[in-house]
Short mmCIF file of C-alpha atoms in Angstrom, two decimals:
data_model
loop_
_atom_site.label_atom_id
_atom_site.label_comp_id
_atom_site.label_asym_id
_atom_site.label_seq_id
_atom_site.Cartn_x
_atom_site.Cartn_y
_atom_site.Cartn_z
CA MET P 1 146.77 122.83 102.56
CA GLY P 2 143.87 122.52 99.99
CA LEU P 3 142.13 118.94 99.19
CA LYS P 4 143.30 116.68 96.74
CA THR P 5 141.20 116.16 93.48
CA LYS P 6 140.27 112.67 94.79
CA ASP P 7 139.03 114.14 98.36
CA LYS P 8 136.98 116.70 96.60
CA LEU P 9 135.49 114.05 94.89
CA ILE P 10 134.49 112.06 97.64
CA VAL P 11 133.32 114.72 99.50
CA THR P 12 131.08 115.86 96.22
CA VAL P 13 129.80 112.50 96.19
CA LEU P 14 128.69 112.13 99.86
CA VAL P 15 126.93 115.84 99.35
CA VAL P 16 125.02 114.60 96.16
CA LEU P 17 124.16 111.17 98.22
CA ALA P 18 123.02 113.53 101.15
CA VAL P 19 120.99 115.55 99.31
CA VAL P 20 119.05 112.66 97.40
CA VAL P 21 118.29 110.91 100.49
CA PHE P 22 116.82 113.97 102.25
CA ILE P 23 114.38 114.88 99.01
CA GLY P 24 113.70 111.09 98.57
CA GLY P 25 112.64 110.91 102.21
CA ARG P 26 110.33 113.89 101.84
CA TYR P 27 109.08 112.73 98.71
CA HIS P 28 108.17 109.38 100.37
CA ASP P 29 106.72 111.00 103.70
CA ASN P 30 104.60 113.36 101.43
CA ASN P 31 103.08 110.47 99.40
CA THR P 32 102.44 107.95 102.03
CA GLY P 33 101.30 109.79 104.87
CA PHE P 34 97.43 109.61 105.53
CA THR P 35 95.22 112.73 105.62
CA THR P 36 91.54 112.54 105.28
CA GLU P 37 91.79 114.67 101.88
CA LYS P 38 94.17 112.09 100.48
CA TRP P 39 91.80 109.02 101.42
CA VAL P 40 88.52 110.79 100.10
CA ASN P 41 90.07 112.02 96.94
CA TYR P 42 91.98 109.12 95.86
CA VAL P 43 92.56 108.21 92.37
CA GLY P 44 93.51 104.65 91.15
CA ASN P 45 95.68 102.61 94.19
CA ASP P 46 96.52 106.21 95.90
CA ARG P 47 94.99 104.51 99.11
CA GLN P 48 97.39 101.53 99.01
CA LYS P 49 100.05 104.20 99.66
CA ILE P 50 98.54 105.44 102.71
CA LEU P 51 96.86 102.65 104.20
CA GLN P 52 99.85 101.76 106.93
CA ASP P 53 100.10 105.08 107.76
CA LEU P 54 96.33 105.14 108.78
CA ARG P 55 96.30 101.87 110.49
CA ASP P 56 99.26 103.01 112.33
CA ARG P 57 97.99 106.67 113.41
CA VAL P 58 94.40 105.73 113.86
CA GLN P 59 92.96 103.86 116.82
CA PHE P 60 89.70 102.60 115.29
CA VAL P 61 88.53 100.19 118.05
CA GLY P 62 85.89 102.05 120.00
CA MET P 63 85.17 104.82 117.51
CA THR P 64 81.56 105.18 116.29
CA THR P 65 80.29 105.04 112.87
CA GLU P 66 80.02 108.57 112.42
CA GLU P 67 83.49 109.03 113.76
CA VAL P 68 84.77 106.73 111.16
CA LYS P 69 82.89 108.55 108.42
CA GLU P 70 84.53 111.61 109.49
CA LYS P 71 88.00 110.52 109.27
CA LEU P 72 87.36 108.25 105.87
CA GLY P 73 84.28 109.88 104.67
CA GLU P 74 81.24 107.50 102.99
CA PRO P 75 82.31 103.97 102.73
CA GLU P 76 81.88 101.88 99.51
CA GLU P 77 79.37 99.48 101.20
CA GLU P 78 77.65 99.93 104.84
CA THR P 79 75.70 97.75 106.57
CA GLU P 80 74.97 97.83 110.80
CA ALA P 81 77.68 94.90 110.98
CA PHE P 82 80.51 96.56 109.05
CA LEU P 83 81.72 99.34 106.76
CA THR P 84 83.94 98.58 103.54
CA TYR P 85 86.39 100.65 101.91
CA TYR P 86 87.90 99.96 98.52
CA VAL P 87 91.74 100.24 98.79
CA GLY P 88 92.82 99.15 95.33
CA VAL P 89 94.01 96.32 92.92
CA PRO P 90 97.00 94.74 94.61
CA GLN P 91 100.34 95.83 93.43
CA GLY P 92 103.49 93.56 93.34
CA LEU P 93 107.12 94.69 93.12
CA LEU P 94 106.65 94.35 89.12
CA GLY P 95 103.10 96.09 88.95
CA THR P 96 99.60 94.75 89.17
CA LYS P 97 99.44 90.98 90.95
CA VAL P 98 96.28 90.03 89.52
CA GLU P 99 93.88 92.32 87.75
CA GLU P 100 90.62 90.43 89.11
CA GLU P 101 91.68 90.74 92.61
CA GLN P 102 90.57 93.91 94.67
CA GLU P 103 91.77 95.25 98.24
CA TYR P 104 89.49 96.27 100.47
CA PHE P 105 89.53 97.86 104.32
CA LEU P 106 86.89 96.10 106.46
CA ILE P 107 85.53 97.86 109.64
CA SER P 108 83.65 95.57 111.89
CA LEU P 109 80.67 97.39 113.98
CA GLU P 110 78.59 96.01 117.07
CA GLY P 111 76.25 98.37 118.24
CA GLY P 112 77.49 101.48 116.27
CA LYS P 113 81.05 100.99 117.25
CA VAL P 114 84.10 99.52 115.62
CA THR P 115 85.43 96.19 117.38
CA ALA P 116 87.81 95.43 114.72
CA THR P 117 89.66 96.12 111.58
CA GLU P 118 91.11 93.89 108.44
CA VAL P 119 92.62 94.25 105.10
CA LEU P 120 91.54 91.60 102.78
CA THR P 121 92.61 91.02 99.33
CA GLY P 122 91.00 88.78 96.61
CA ASP P 123 87.79 88.41 94.85
CA VAL P 124 86.39 86.07 97.20
CA LEU P 125 87.29 86.66 100.71
CA PRO P 126 89.51 84.30 102.66
CA LYS P 127 88.37 81.62 105.25
CA GLU P 128 90.38 82.94 108.04
CA SER P 129 88.72 86.68 107.63
CA MET P 130 85.91 87.44 110.10
CA PHE P 131 84.06 88.34 106.96
CA ARG P 132 82.97 85.93 104.51
CA ILE P 133 80.63 85.83 101.34
CA ILE P 134 77.47 83.69 102.04
CA GLY P 135 76.32 82.11 98.63
CA ASP P 136 77.82 82.58 95.45
CA ALA P 137 79.97 85.50 94.74
CA THR P 138 78.13 87.89 92.37
CA GLU P 139 77.90 91.70 92.01
CA ASP P 140 75.11 91.65 94.37
CA THR P 141 76.99 89.91 97.09
CA VAL P 142 76.43 90.54 100.71
CA LEU P 143 79.55 90.49 103.05
CA VAL P 144 78.28 89.12 106.42
CA PRO P 145 80.49 88.97 109.51
CA THR P 146 81.46 85.52 110.49
CA GLY P 147 78.69 84.35 113.17
CA THR P 148 76.07 86.47 112.02
CA GLU P 149 74.48 84.23 109.09
CA GLU P 150 71.10 84.14 108.86
#
């Protein structure tokens, strides 16, 4: 007994759907999986695509500054108290949320070892962050971990 035309159509649609889901999943995995190479050689907002995978895979607390740099490359800003990595311009469902805002991955250090990590968004850091701006926000502003103000 052969399949009826309606059954053939249903089977064809299911096969096409399965192929699309498989290819889409592989594309998503390839573009959102963290690698040091992707992080270091980012373009635009590429780091946003892999940030969650990075945070899920890497246990930063306890790592040394050198181990972090080996994993993420040189930070955009470095002090004895933290490392700052630029992530990108925040994206919404329909594109860029606010042009002036930036997203950063901050790594808190104590004695050369990581004590915490945090992702921050905004042109000024939020009050609830362990990092905050001391004084007026300018191009020369230095971020200082809470509790270490001069």
